[in-house]
Short mmCIF file of C-alpha atoms in Angstrom, two decimals:
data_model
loop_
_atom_site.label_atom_id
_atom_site.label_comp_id
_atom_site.label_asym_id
_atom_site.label_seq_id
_atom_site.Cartn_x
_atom_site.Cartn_y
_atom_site.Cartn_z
CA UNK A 1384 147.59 167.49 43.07
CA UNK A 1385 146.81 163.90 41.53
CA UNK A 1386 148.83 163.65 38.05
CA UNK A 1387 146.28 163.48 35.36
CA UNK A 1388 146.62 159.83 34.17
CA UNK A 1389 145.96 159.05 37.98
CA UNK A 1390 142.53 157.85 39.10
CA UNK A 1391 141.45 157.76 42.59
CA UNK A 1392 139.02 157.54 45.10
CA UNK A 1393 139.02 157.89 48.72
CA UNK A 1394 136.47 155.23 50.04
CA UNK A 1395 136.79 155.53 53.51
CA UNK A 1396 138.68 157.00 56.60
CA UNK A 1397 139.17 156.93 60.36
CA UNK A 1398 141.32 159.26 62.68
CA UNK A 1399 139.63 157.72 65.79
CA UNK A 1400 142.03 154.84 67.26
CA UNK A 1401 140.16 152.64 69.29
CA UNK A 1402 142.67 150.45 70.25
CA UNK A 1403 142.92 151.91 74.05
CA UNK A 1404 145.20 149.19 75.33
CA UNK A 1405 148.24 150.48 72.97
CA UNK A 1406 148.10 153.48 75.05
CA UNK A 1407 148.51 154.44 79.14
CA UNK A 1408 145.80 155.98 79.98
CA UNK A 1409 145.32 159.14 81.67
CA UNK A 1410 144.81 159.73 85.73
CA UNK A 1411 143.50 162.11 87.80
CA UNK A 1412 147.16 162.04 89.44
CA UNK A 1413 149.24 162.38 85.84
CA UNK A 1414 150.58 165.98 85.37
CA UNK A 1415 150.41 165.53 81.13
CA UNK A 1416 149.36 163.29 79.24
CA UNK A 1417 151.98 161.17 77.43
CA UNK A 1418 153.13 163.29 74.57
CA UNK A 1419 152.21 161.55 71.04
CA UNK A 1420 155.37 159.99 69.10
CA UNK A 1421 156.03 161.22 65.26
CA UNK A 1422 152.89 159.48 63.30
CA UNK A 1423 154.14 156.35 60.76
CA UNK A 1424 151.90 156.53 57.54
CA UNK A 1425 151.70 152.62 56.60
CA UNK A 1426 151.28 152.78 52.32
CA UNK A 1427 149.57 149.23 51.56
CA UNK A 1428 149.27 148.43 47.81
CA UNK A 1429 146.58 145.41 47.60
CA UNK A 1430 144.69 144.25 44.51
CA UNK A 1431 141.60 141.72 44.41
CA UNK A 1432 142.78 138.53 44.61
CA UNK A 1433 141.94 135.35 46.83
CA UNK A 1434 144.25 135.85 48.96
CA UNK A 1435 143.56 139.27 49.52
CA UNK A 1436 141.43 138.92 52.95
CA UNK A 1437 143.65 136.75 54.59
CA UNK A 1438 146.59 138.84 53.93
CA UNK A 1439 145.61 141.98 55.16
CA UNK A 1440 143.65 140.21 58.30
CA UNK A 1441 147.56 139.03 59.08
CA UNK A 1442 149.05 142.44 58.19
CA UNK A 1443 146.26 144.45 60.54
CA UNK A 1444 146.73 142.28 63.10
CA UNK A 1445 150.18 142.69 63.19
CA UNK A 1446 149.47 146.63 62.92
CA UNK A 1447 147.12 146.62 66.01
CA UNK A 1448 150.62 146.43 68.16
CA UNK A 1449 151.72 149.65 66.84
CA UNK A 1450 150.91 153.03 68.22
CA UNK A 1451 150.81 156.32 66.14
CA UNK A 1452 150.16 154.97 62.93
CA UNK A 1453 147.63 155.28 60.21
CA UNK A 1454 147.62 152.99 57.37
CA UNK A 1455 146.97 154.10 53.71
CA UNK A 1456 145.24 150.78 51.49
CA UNK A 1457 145.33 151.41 48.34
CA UNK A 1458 143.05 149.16 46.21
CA UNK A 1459 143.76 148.47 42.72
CA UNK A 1460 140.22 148.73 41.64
CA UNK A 1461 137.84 150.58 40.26
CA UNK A 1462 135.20 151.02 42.57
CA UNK A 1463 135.20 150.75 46.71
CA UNK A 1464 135.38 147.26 48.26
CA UNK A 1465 133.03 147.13 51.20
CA UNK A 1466 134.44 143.89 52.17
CA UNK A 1467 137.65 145.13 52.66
CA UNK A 1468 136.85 148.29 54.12
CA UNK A 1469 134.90 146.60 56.45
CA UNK A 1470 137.74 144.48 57.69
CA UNK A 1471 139.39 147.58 58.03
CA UNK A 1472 137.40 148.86 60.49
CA UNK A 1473 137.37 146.22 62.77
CA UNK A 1474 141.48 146.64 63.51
CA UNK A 1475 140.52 149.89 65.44
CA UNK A 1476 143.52 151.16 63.76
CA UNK A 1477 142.92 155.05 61.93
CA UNK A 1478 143.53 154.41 58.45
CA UNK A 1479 142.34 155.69 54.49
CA UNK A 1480 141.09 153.36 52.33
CA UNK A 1481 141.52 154.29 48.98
CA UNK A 1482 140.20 152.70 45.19
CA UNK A 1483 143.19 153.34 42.88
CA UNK A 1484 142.89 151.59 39.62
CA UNK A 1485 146.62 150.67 37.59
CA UNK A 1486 146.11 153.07 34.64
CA UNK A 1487 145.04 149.91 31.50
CA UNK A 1488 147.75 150.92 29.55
CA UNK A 1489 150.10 149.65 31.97
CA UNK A 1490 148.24 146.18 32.64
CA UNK A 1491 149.36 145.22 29.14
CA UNK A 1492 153.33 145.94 29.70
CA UNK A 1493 155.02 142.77 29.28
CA UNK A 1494 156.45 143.79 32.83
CA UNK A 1495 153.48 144.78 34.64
CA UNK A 1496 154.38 148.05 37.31
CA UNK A 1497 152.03 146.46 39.96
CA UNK A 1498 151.47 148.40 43.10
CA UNK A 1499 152.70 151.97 41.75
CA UNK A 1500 149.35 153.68 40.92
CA UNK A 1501 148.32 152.52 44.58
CA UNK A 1502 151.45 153.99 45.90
CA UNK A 1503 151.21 157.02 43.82
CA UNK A 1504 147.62 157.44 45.33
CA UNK A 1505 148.67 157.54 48.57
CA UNK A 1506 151.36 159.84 47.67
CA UNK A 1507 148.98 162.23 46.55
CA UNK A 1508 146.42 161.77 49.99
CA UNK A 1509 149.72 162.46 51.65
CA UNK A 1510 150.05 165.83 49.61
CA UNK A 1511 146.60 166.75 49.24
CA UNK A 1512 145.79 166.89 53.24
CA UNK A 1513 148.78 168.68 53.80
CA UNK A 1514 151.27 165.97 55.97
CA UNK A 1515 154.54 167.40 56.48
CA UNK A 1516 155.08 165.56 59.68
CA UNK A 1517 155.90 161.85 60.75
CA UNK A 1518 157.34 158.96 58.86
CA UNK A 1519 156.44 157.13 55.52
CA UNK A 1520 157.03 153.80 54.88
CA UNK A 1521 155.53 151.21 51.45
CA UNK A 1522 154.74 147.48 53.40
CA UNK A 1523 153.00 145.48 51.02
CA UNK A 1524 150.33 143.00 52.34
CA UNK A 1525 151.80 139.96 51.85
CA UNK A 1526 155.45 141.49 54.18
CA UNK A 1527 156.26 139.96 57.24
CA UNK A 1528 156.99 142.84 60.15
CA UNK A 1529 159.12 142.15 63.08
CA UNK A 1530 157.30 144.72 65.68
CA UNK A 1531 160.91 146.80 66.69
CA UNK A 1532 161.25 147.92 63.08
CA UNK A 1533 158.22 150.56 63.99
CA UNK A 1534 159.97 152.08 66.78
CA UNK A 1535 163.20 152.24 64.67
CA UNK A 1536 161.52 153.70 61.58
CA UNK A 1537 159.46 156.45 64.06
CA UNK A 1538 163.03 158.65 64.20
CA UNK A 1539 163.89 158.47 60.53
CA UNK A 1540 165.11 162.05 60.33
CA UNK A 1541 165.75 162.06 56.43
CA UNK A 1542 165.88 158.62 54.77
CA UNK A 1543 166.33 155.15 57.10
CA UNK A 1544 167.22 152.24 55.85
CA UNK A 1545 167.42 148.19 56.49
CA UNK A 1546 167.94 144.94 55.29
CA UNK A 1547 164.73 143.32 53.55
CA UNK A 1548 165.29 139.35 53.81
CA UNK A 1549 164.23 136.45 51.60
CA UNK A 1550 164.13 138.22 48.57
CA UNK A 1551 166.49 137.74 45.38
CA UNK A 1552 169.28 135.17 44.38
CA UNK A 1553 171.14 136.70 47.23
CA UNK A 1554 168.22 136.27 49.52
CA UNK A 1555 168.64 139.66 51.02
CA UNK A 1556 168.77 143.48 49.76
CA UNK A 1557 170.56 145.66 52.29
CA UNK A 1558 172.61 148.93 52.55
CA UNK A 1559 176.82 147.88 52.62
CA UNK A 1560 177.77 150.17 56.44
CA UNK A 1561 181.15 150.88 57.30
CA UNK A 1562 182.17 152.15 59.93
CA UNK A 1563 178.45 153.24 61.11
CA UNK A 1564 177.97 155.42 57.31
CA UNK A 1565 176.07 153.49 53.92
CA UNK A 1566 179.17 152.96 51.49
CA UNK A 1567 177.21 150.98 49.44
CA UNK A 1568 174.25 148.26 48.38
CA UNK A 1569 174.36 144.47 48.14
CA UNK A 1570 171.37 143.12 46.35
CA UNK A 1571 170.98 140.67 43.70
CA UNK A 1572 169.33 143.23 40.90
CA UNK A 1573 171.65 146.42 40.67
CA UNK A 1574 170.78 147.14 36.77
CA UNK A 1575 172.40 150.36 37.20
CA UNK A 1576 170.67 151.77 39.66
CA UNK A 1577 171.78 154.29 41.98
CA UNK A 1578 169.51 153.24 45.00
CA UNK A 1579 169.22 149.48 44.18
CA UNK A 1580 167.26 148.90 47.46
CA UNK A 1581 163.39 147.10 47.95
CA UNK A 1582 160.46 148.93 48.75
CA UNK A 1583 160.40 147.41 52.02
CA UNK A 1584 163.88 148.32 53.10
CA UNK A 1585 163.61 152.66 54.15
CA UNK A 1586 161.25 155.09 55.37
CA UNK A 1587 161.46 158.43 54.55
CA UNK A 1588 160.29 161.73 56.92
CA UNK A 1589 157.77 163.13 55.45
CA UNK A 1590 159.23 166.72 57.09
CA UNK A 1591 162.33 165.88 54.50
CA UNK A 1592 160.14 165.05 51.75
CA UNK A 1593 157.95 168.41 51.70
CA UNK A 1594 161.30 169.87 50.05
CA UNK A 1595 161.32 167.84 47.33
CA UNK A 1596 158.03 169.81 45.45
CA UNK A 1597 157.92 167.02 42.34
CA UNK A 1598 158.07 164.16 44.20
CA UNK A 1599 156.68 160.82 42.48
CA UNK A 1600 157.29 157.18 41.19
CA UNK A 1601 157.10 156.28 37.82
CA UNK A 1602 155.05 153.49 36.24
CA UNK A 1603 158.59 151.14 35.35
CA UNK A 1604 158.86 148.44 36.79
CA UNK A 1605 162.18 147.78 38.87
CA UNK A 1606 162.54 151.04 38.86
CA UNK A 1607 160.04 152.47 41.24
CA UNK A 1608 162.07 153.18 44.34
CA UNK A 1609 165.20 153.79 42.61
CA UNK A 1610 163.12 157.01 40.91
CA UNK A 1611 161.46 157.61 43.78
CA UNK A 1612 164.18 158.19 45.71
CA UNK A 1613 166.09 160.53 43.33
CA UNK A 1614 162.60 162.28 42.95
CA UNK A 1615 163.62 163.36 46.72
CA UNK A 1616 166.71 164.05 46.54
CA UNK A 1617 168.45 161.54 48.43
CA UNK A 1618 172.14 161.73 48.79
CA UNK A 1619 174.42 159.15 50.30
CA UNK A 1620 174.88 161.27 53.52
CA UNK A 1621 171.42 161.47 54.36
CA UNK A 1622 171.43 157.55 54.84
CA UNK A 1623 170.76 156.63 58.46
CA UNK A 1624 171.21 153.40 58.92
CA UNK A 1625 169.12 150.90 61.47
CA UNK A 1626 168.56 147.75 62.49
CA UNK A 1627 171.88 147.76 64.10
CA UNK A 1628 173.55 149.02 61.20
CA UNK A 1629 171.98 146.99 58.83
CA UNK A 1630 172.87 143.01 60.30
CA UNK A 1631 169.70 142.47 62.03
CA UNK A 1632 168.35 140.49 58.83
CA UNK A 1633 169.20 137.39 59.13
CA UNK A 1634 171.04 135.64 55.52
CA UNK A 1635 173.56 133.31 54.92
CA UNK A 1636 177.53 133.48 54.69
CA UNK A 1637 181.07 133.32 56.22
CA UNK A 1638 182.46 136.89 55.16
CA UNK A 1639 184.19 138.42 57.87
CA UNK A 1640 185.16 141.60 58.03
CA UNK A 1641 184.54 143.42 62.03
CA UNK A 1642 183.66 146.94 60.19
CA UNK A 1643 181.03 145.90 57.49
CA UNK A 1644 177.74 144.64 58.26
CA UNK A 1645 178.12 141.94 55.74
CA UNK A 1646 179.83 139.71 57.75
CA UNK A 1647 177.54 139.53 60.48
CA UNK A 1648 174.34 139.44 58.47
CA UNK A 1649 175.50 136.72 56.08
CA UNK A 1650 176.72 134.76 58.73
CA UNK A 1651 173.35 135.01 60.56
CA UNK A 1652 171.60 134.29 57.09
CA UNK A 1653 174.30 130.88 56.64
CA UNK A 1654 172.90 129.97 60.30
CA UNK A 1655 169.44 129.94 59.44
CA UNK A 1656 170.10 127.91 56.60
CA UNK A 1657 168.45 130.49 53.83
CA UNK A 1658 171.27 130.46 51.76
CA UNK A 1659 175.31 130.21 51.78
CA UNK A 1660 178.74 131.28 50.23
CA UNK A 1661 180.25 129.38 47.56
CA UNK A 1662 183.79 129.89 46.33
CA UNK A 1663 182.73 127.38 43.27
CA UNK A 1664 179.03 127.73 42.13
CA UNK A 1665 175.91 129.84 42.51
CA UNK A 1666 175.35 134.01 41.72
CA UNK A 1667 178.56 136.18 41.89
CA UNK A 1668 177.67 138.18 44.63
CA UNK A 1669 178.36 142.06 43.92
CA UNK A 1670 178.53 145.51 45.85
CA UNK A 1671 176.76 149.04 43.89
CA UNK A 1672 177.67 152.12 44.51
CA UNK A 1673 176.57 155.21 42.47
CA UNK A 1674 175.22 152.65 39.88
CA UNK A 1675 178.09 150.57 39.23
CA UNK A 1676 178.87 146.88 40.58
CA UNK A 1677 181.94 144.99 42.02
CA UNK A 1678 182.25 142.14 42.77
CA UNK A 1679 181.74 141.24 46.67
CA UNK A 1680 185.33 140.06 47.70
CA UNK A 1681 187.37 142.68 45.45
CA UNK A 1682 185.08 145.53 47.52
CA UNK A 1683 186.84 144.43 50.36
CA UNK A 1684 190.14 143.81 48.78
#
C-alpha cells in the first residue's frame, strides 16, 4: 500500500480510448478481432509551472499515436488541477490523473528529489489495482519521444534498455553492448552507481516486477533509478537491449570498434554536431560497470 510519508490522490481516470483511428476496426467478415498488444503504463511526473500546459499538450499529442497505453500524471500538488485534467481528457487517450504532493521536508534539501513522490504515486496505483501485466516506463513531460521506441518497449520481457540523448557532459547516457549482451554504462555521472542509467533510458515488465514485493524509489536525488532498480532485482543478464543495440541515439565521436555500440552511436552523435572526441581537452569520457569507472579507451584496450 502507499508508504506512510506518501500523500496521494487519485483525481481522475479513463479506461475508455476514444481514439478509434489507432485501431482497425472490426467487420462483419473478420473472424477475431485483432488481439490487444501488452498495455505500456506511461508514469508522467509534472509540477505547476508555466510551462506546464504546453508541455503536456506536446507530450499527449505525441501519445495519441500510440496504441495500448494508459498514461499515469502525477501532479506535484496538493489538490486536483481541473485545468490539467481537463486537457487530459481531450487526448482520448485512457489515463489516471493523480495529485501527489513532494513530502515539504524534501522541498528544502539543498538537492531537491523532484519528480519521485509523483513516481512513487504511480508506483503505488500500479500496486494498489493489482497490474501485473504490460510494460512500465517514467517519460517526463518535457522528453522528446521518437514513436518506434513504443513498439520496442511493448516486448520488454524483464528490464529494456536505450540510449537517452542530449543529456550530460557526454551528451548521452546509454548501456556499453558487446557482442548483442550490456557489459557496461557510459554516462557522464557514474558516482558509484551500479545502474548509472536516466530515467528515460528502460522499461521494466511489470509481470517481472510483481516478484520484487518491496519495490520503491527513494527520495535522493541522483539516486532514484539506480535504487529503483536494485529495489527489483535487476541483474546484468536480465538486460535486453534495444534500439538496435543501443546506437540508435544519435551523439558525437570517432571510436571505432565493429562489436560495441559506442562506435556507431558516437559517430552518429559527431555527425549531428551535438558533441565530439577530443584527444586534448573536454570530460574524460569513462565506462561503469558494477559501480566502478574506466576510462573509455583503456575499456577497449
Amino acid at each position: 500500500m502507499i508508504p506512510v510519508n506518501d500523500t496521494m490522490a487519485v483525481c481522475f481516470e479513463s479506461f475508455d480510448d476514444t481514439r478509434k483511428l489507432l485501431y482497425g476496426e472490426v467487420t462483419a467478415d473478420s473472424s477475431t478481432p485483432e488481439p490487444a498488444a501488452p498495455i505500456i503504463y506511461f508514469v508522467t511526473p509534472t509540477y505547476p509551472r508555466r510551462e506546464q500546459i504546453a508541455e503536456i499538450t506536446r507530450l499527449g499529442q505525441t501519445l495519441m499515436h500510440v496504441p495500448y497505453l494508459h498514461w499515469i500524471v502525477a501532479d506535484d500538488t496538493d489538490g486536483c488541477n481541473r485545468v490539467l485534467n481537463s486537457l487530459l481528457k481531450r487526448f482520448g487517450i485512457p489515463y489516471t490523473h493523480i495529485a501527489s504532493p513532494m513530502p515539504a521536508f524534501y522541498r528544502t534539501k539543498k538537492l531537491v528529489p523532484r519528480g519521485v513522490a509523483n513516481r512513487r504515486a504511480a508506483l503505488a496505483w500500479i500496486r494498489n489495482n493489482n497490474k501485473k501485466s504490460g510494460v512500465l516506463y517514467f517519460g517526463d513531460d518535457d522528453n522528446t519521444f521518437d514513436l518506434k521506441l513504443f513498439s520496442e518497449i511493448r516486448t520488454t520481457k524483464k528490464v529494456s534498455m536505450f540510449p537517452v540523448g542530449l543529456i550530460g557532459d557526454y551528451a548521452v547516457s546509454t548501456p556499453v553492448v558487446k557482442n548483442g549482451k550490456v557489459e557496461g554504462f557510459f554516462d557522464s555521472w557514474p558516482a558509484k552507481r551500479k545502474w548509472p542509467v536516466d530515467m528515460a533510458g528502460f522499461a521494466v515488465s511489470l509481470e517481472y516486477m510483481a516478484a520484487s514485493p518491496n519495490v520503491t524509489m527513494p527520495f535522493k536525488a541522483g539516486y532514484e533509478e539506480d535504487e529503483f532498480l536494485k529495489s527489483i532485482g535487476l541483474r546484468m543478464q536480465d538486460i535486453e537491449p534495444k534500439a538496435s543495440n543501443c546506437t540508435e541515439v544519435l551523439v558525437a565521436g570517432t571510436l571505432q570498434n565493429d562489436k560495441v555500440n559506442l562506435g556507431v552511436l558516437l559517430k552518429q552523435l559527431g555527425a549531428m554536431g551535438v558533441s565530439h572526441i577530443s584527444q586534448s581537452e573536454g570530460t574524460v569520457a569513462q565506462i561503469t560497470k558494477d559501480g566502478k569507472s574506466k576510462s573509455l579507451l583503456s575499456w577497449f584496450s
